[in-house]
Short mmCIF file of C-alpha atoms and ligand atoms in Angstrom, two decimals:
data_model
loop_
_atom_site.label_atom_id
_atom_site.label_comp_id
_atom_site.label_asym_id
_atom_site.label_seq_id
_atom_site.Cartn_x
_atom_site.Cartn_y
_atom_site.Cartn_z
CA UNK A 1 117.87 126.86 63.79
CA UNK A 2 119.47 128.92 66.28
CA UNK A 3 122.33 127.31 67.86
CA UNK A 4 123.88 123.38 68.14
CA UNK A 5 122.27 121.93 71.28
CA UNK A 6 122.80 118.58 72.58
CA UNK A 7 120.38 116.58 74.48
CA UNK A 8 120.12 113.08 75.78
CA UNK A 9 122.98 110.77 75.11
CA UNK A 10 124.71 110.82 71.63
CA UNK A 11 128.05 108.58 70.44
CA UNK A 12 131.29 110.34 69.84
CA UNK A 13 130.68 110.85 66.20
CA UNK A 14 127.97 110.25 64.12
CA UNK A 15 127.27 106.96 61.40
CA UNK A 16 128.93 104.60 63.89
CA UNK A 17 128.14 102.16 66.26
CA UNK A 18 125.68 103.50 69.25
CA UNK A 19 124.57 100.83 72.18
CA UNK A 20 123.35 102.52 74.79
CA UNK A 21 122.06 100.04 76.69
CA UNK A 22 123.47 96.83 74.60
CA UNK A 23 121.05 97.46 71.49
CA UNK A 24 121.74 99.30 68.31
CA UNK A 25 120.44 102.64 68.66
CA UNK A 26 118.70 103.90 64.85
CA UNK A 27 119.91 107.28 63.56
CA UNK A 28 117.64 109.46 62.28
CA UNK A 29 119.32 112.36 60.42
CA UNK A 30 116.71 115.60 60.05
CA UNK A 31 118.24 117.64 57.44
CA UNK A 32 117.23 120.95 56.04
CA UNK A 33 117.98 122.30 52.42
CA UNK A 34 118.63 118.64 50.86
CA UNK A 35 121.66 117.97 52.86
CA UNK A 36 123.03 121.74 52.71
CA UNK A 37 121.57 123.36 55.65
CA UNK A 38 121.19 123.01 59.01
CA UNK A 39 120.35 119.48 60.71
CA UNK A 40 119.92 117.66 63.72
CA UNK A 41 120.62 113.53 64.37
CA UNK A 42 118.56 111.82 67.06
CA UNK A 43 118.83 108.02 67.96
CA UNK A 44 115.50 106.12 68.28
CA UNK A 45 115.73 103.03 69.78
CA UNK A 46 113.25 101.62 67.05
CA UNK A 47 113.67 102.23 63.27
CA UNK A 48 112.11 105.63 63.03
CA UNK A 49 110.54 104.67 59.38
CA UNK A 50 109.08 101.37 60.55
CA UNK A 51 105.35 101.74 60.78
CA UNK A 52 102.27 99.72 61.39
CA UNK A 53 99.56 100.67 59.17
CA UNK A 54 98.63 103.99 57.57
CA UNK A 55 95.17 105.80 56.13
CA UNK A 56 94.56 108.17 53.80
CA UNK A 57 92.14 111.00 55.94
CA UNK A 58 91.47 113.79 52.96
CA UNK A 59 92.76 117.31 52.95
CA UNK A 60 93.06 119.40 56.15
CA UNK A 61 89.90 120.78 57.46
CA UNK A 62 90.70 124.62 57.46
CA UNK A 63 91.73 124.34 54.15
CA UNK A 64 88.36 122.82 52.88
CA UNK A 65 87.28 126.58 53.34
CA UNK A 66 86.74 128.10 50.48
CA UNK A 67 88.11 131.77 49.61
CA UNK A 68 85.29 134.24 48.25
CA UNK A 69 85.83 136.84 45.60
CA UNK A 70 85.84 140.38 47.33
CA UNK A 71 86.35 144.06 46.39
CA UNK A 72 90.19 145.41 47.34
CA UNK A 73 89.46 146.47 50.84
CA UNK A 74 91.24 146.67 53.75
CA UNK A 75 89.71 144.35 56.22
CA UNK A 76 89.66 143.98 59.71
CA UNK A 77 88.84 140.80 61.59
CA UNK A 78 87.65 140.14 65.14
CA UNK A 79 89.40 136.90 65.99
CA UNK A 80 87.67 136.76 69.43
CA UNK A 81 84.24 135.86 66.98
CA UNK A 82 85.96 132.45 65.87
CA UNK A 83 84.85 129.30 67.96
CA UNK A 84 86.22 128.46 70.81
CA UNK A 85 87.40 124.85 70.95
CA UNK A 86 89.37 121.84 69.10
CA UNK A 87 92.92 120.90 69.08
CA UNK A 88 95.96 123.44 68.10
CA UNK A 89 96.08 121.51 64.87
CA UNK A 90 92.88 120.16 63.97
CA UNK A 91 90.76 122.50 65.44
CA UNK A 92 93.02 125.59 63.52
CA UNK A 93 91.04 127.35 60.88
CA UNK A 94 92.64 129.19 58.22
CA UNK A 95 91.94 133.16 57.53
CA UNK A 96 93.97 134.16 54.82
CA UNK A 97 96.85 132.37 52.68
CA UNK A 98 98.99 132.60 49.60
CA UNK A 99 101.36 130.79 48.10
CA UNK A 100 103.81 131.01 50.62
CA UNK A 101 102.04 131.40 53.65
CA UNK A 102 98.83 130.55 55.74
CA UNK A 103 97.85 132.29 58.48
CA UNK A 104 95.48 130.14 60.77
CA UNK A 105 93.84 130.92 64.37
CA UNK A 106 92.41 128.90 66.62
CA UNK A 107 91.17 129.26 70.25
CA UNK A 108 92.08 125.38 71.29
CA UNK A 109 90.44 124.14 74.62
CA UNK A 110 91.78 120.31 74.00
CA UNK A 111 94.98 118.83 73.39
CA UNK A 112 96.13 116.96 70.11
CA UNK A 113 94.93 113.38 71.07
CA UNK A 114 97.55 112.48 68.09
CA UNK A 115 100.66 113.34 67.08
CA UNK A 116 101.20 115.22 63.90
CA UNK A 117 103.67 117.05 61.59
CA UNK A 118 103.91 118.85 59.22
CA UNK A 119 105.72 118.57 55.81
CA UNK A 120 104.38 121.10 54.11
CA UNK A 121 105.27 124.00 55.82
CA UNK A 122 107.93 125.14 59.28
CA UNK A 123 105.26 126.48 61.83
CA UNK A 124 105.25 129.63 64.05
CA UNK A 125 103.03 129.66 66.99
CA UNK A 126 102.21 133.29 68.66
CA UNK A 127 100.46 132.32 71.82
CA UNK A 128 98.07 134.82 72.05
CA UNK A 129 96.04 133.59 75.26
CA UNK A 130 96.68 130.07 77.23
CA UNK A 131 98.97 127.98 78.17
CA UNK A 132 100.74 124.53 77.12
CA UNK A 133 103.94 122.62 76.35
CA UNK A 134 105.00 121.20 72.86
CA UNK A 135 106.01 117.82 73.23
CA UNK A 136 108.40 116.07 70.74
CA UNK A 137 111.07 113.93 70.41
CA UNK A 138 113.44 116.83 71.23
CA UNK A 139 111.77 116.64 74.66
CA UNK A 140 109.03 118.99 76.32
CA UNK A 141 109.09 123.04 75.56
CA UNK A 142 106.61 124.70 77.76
CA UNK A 143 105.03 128.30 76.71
CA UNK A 144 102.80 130.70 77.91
CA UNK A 145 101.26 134.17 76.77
CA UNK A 146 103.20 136.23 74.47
CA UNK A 147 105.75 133.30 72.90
CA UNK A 148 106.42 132.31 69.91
CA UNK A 149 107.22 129.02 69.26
CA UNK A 150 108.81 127.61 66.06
CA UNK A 151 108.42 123.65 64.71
CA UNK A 152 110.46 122.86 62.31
CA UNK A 153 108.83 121.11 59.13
CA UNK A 154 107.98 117.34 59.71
CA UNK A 155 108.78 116.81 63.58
CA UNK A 156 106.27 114.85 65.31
CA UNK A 157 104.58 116.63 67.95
CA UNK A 158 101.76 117.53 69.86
CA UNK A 159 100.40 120.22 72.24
CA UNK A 160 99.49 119.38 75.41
CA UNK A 161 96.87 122.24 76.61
CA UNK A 162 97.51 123.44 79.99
CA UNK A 163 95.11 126.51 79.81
CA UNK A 164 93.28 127.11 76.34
CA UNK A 165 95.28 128.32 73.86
CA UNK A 166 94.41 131.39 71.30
CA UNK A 167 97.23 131.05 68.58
CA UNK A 168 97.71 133.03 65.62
CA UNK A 169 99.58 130.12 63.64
CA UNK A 170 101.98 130.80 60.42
CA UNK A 171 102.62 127.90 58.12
CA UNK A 172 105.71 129.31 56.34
CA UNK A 173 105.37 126.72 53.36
CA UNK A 174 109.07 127.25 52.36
CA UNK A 175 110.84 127.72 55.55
CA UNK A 176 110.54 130.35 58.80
CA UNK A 177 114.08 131.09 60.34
CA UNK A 178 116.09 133.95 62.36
CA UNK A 179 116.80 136.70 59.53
CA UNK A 180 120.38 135.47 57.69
CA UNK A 181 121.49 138.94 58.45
CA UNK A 182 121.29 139.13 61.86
CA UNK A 183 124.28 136.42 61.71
CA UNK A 184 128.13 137.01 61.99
CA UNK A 185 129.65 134.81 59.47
CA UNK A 186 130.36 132.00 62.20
CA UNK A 187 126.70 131.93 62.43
CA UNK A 188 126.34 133.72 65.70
CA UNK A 189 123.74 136.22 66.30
CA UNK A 190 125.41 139.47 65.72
CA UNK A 191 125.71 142.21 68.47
CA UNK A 192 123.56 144.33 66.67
CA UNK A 193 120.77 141.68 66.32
CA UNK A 194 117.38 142.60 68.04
CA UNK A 195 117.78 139.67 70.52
CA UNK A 196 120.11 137.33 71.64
CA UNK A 197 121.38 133.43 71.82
CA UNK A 198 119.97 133.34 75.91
CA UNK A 199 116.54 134.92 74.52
CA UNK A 200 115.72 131.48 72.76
CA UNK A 201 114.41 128.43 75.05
CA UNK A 202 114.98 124.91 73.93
CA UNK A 203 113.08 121.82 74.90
CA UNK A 204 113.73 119.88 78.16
CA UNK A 205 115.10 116.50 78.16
CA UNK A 206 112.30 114.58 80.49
CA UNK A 207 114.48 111.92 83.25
CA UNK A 208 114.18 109.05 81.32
CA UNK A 209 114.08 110.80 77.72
CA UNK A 210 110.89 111.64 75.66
CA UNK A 211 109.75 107.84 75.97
CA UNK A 212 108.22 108.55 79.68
CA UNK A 213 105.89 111.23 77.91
CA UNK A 214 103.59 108.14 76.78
CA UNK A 215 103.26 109.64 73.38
CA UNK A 216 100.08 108.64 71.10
CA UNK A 217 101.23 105.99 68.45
CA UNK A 218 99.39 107.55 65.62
CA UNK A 219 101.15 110.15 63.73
CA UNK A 220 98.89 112.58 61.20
CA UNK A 221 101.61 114.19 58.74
CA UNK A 222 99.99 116.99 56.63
CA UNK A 223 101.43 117.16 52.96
CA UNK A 224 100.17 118.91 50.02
CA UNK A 225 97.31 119.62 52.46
CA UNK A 226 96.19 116.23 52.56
CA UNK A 227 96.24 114.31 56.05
CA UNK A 228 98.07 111.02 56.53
CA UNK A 229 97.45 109.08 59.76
CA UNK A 230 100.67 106.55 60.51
CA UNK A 231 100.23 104.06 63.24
CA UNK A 232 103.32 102.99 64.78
CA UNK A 233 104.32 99.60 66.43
CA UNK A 234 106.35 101.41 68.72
CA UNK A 235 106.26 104.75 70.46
CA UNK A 236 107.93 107.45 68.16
CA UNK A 237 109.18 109.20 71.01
CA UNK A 238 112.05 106.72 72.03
CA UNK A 239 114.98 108.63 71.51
CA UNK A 240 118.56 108.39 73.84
CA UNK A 241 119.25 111.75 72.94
CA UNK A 242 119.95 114.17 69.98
CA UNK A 243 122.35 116.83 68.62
CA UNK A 244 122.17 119.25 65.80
CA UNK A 245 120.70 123.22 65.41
CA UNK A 246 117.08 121.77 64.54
CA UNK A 247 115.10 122.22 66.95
CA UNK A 248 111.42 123.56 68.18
CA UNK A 249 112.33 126.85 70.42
CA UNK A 250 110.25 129.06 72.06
CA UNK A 251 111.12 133.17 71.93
CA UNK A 252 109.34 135.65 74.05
CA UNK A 253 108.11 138.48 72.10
CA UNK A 254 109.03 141.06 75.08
CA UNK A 255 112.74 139.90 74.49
CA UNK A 256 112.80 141.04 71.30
CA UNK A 257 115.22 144.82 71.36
CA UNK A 258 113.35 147.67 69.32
CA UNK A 259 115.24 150.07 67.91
CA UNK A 260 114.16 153.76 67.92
CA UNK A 261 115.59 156.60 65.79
CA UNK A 262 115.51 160.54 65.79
CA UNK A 263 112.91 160.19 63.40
CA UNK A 264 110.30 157.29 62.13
CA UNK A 265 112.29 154.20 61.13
CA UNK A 266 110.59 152.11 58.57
CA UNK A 267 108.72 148.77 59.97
CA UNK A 268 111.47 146.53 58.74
CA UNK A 269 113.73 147.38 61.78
CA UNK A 270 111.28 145.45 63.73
CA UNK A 271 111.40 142.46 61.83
CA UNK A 272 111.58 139.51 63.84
CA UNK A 273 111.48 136.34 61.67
CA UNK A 274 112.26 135.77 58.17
CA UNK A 275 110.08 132.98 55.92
CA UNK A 276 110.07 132.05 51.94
CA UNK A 277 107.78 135.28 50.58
CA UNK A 278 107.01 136.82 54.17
CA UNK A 279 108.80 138.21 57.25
CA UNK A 280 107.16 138.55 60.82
CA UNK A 281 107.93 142.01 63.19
CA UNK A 282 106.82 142.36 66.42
CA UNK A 283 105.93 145.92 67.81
CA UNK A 284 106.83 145.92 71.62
CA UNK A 285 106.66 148.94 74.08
CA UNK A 286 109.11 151.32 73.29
CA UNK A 287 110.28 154.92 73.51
CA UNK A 288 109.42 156.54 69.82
CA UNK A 289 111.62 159.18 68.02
CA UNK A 290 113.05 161.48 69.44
CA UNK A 291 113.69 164.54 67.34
CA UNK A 292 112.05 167.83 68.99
CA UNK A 293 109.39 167.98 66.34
CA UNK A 294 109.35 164.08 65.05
CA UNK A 295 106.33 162.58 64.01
CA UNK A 296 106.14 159.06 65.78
CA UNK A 297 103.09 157.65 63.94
CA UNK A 298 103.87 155.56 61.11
CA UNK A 299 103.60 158.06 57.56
CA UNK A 300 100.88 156.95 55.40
CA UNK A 301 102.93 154.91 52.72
CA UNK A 302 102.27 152.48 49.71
CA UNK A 303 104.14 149.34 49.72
CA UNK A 304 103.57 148.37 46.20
CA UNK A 305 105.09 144.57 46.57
CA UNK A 306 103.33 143.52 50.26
CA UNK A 307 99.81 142.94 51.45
CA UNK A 308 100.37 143.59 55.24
CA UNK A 309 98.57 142.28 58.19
CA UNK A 310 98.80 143.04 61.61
CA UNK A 311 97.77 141.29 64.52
CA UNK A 312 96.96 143.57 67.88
CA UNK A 313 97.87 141.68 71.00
CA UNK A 314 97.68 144.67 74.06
CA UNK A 315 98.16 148.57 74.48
CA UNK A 316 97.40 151.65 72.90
CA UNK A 317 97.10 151.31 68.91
CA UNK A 318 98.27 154.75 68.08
CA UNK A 319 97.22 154.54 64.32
CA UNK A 320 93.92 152.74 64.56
CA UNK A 321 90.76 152.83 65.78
CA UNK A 322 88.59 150.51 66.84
CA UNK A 323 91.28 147.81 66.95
CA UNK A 324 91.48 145.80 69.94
CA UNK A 325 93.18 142.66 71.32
CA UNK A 326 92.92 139.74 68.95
CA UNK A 327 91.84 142.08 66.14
CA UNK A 328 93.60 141.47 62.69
CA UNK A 329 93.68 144.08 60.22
CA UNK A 330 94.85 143.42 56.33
CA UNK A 331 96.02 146.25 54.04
CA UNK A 332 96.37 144.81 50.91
CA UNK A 333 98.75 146.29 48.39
CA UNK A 334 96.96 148.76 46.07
CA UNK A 335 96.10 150.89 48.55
CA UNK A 336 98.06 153.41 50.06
CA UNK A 337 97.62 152.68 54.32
CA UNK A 338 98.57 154.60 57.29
CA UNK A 339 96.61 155.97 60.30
CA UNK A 340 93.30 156.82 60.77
CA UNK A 341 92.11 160.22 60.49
CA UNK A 342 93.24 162.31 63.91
CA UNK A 343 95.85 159.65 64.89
CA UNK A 344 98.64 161.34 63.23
CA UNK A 345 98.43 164.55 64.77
CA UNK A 346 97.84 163.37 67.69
CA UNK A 347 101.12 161.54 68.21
CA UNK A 348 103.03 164.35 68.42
CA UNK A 349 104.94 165.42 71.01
CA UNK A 350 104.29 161.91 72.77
CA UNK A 351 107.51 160.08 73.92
CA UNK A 352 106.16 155.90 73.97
CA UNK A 353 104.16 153.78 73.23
CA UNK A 354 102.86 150.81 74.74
CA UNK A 355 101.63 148.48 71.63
CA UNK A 356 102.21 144.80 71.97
CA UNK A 357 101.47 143.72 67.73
CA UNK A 358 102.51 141.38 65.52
CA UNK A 359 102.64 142.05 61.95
CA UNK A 360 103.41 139.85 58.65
CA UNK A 361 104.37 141.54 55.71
CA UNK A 362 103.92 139.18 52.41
CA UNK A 363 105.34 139.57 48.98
CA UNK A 364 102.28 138.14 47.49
CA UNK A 365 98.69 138.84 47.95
CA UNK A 366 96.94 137.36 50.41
CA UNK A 367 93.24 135.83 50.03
CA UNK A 368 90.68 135.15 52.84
CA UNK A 369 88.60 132.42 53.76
CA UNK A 370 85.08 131.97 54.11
CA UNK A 371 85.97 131.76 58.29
CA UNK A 372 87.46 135.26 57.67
CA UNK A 373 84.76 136.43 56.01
CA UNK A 374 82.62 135.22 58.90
CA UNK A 375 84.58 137.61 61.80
CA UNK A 376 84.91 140.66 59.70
CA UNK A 377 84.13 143.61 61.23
CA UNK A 378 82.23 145.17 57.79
CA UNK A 379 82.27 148.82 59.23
CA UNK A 380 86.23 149.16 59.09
CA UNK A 381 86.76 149.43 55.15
CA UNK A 382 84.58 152.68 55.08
CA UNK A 383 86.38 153.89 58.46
CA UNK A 384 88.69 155.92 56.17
CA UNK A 385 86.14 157.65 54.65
CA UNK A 386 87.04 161.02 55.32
CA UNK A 387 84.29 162.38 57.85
CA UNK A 388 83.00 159.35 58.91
FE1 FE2 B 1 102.24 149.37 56.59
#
């Protein structure tokens, strides 16, 4: 949803005749909002809602995890413990979720030998470790380390794994989008927006279209949880081309602009995305504030409405200890969080710093599963304990 791209071939106007190549061409209109917000038409050369067969395969493996009661305690999991292998979607396990959000991990060695979507929920992928390219029927994005990439609800899809992938995976079960403010009202990133229009990388048309990928036939949709598998007759990647502002994209988390003030500006100025209930910031390297006698480590505060989690991705975590790459730390609301003991003082005077984080602040609280419960680093609740 960032800008209108155009990709393939497409007619003059939509809703009217398309041969390309003598044959109808079938639209397929992907709307967002009902029909009030943004959307995208492609043009399948089969009927796009014409399958085979389908089966019914039960709910979604992470979520067959159940959550255990726990004490309020801020938590701290080592996402390097989890298992490594599986598929970025099959293989994901789930750590902690709400009502409007799951948070998943996985540490994928294989690619999706299907296709899937998801209808439950817009996806964003930080790619924490490995390599790959989404394929889709918007063509073939390629990431690396230190991308995000955003699927839209319901497109088709899979990842190909070039190098095995460590994601930290947000199902945004309303919607995930650019912040509405960071838009002029003709829809254009403002000049004061932390990145830009060039910042954001689309998918590649293939020669030939998305029909030379030799996409799998069978199609898993997730809804409610619950896995469908859809066999097609024909490949679900044969599409002449496409236009509209839905679209996966890919954003580099280093492109994103901090801003810095003469003294501490509150985590929202690096807020990244926007979802239904959450928002996503990424901490990059940066100069800190700069007033002579500033304090750049975040102030101890209370957020009374947001359980807050933070995932550490490379550098110096000023405010934590013990917190390395791949950790994830929740501070739930209830308690009043800030740095550990030392860490404050000892910021001042410096001039950077060099984090590389991601953080997602909710507006509801967040539970986790067993599989958190089974990388958490039990030490870190009592790690405020003043003298330990
Ligand atoms: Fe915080």
């Amino acid at each position: 949803m960032i800008h209108r791209l155009q990709r393939g071939e497409v007619p003059p106007k939509p809703h009217i005749v398309f041969e390309p190549d003598g044959r109808l061409a079938f639209e397929h209109c992907l709307t967002r909002q009902g029909f009030d917000g943004a959307f995208t038409i492609l043009y399948h050369r089969q009927p796009p809602h014409w399958i085979a067969s389908e089966e019914d395969l039960g709910p979604h493996p992470a979520l067959d995890d159940p959550a255990p009661d726990g004490a309020l305690a801020r938590r701290h999991y080592l996402t390097d413990r989890l298992a490594r292998g599986g598929t970025p979607f099959l293989g994901r396990r789930v750590l902690l979720s709400n009502p409007d959000l799951r948070v998943h991990m996985v540490h994928a060695t294989e690619s999706e030998g299907s296709l899937v979507a998801n209808a439950d929920a817009d996806e964003l992928h930080y790619v924490f470790r490995g390599r790959g390219r989404l394929e889709s029927p918007f063509g073939v994005l390629a990431f690396g380390p230190e991308d995000y990439v955003h699927v839209p609800r319901s497109v088709p899809h899979r990842i190909v794994v070039e190098e095995p992938c460590s994601l930290l995976t947000c199902e945004g079960l309303s919607w995930i989008d650019v912040p509405r403010n960071f838009r002029n009202p003709s829809g254009q990133l403002r000049m004061d927006a932390p990145y830009t229009h060039r910042d954001f990388r689309a998918p590649d048309w293939p020669d030939g279209g998305p029909a030379t990928l030799g996409a799998p036939r069978r199609v898993i949709t997730q809804r409610g949880g619950r896995l469908t598998a859809f066999e097609y007759a024909h490949d679900p990647f044969e599409v002449v081309g496409w236009d509209g502002q839905v679209w996966p994209f890919a954003f580099p988390i280093r492109a994103f602009q901090p801003r810095i003030g003469q003294v501490h500006l509150p985590p929202t100025v690096h807020m990244t995305f926007a979802g239904g209930g959450f928002i996503v910031c990424s901490f990059v390297p940066r100069r800190v504030d700069f007033h002579e006698r500033a304090i750049p480590c975040p102030y101890p505060h209370s957020s009374p409405d947001c359980d807050e989690i933070l995932f550490y991705v490379e550098g110096n975590f000023t405010s934590r200890k013990g917190i390395g790459p791949g950790s994830i730390t929740l501070h739930p609301t209830g308690l009043p969080h800030g740095p550990h003991p030392g860490t404050y003082e000892a910021s001042i005077g410096t001039d950077r710093t060099d984090e590389l984080a991601v953080m997602i602040d909710t507006f509801k609280p967040l539970r986790p599963s067993g599989t958190a419960q089974s990388i958490e680093d039990e030490g870190y609740n009592r790690s405020w304990v003043r003298g330990d």
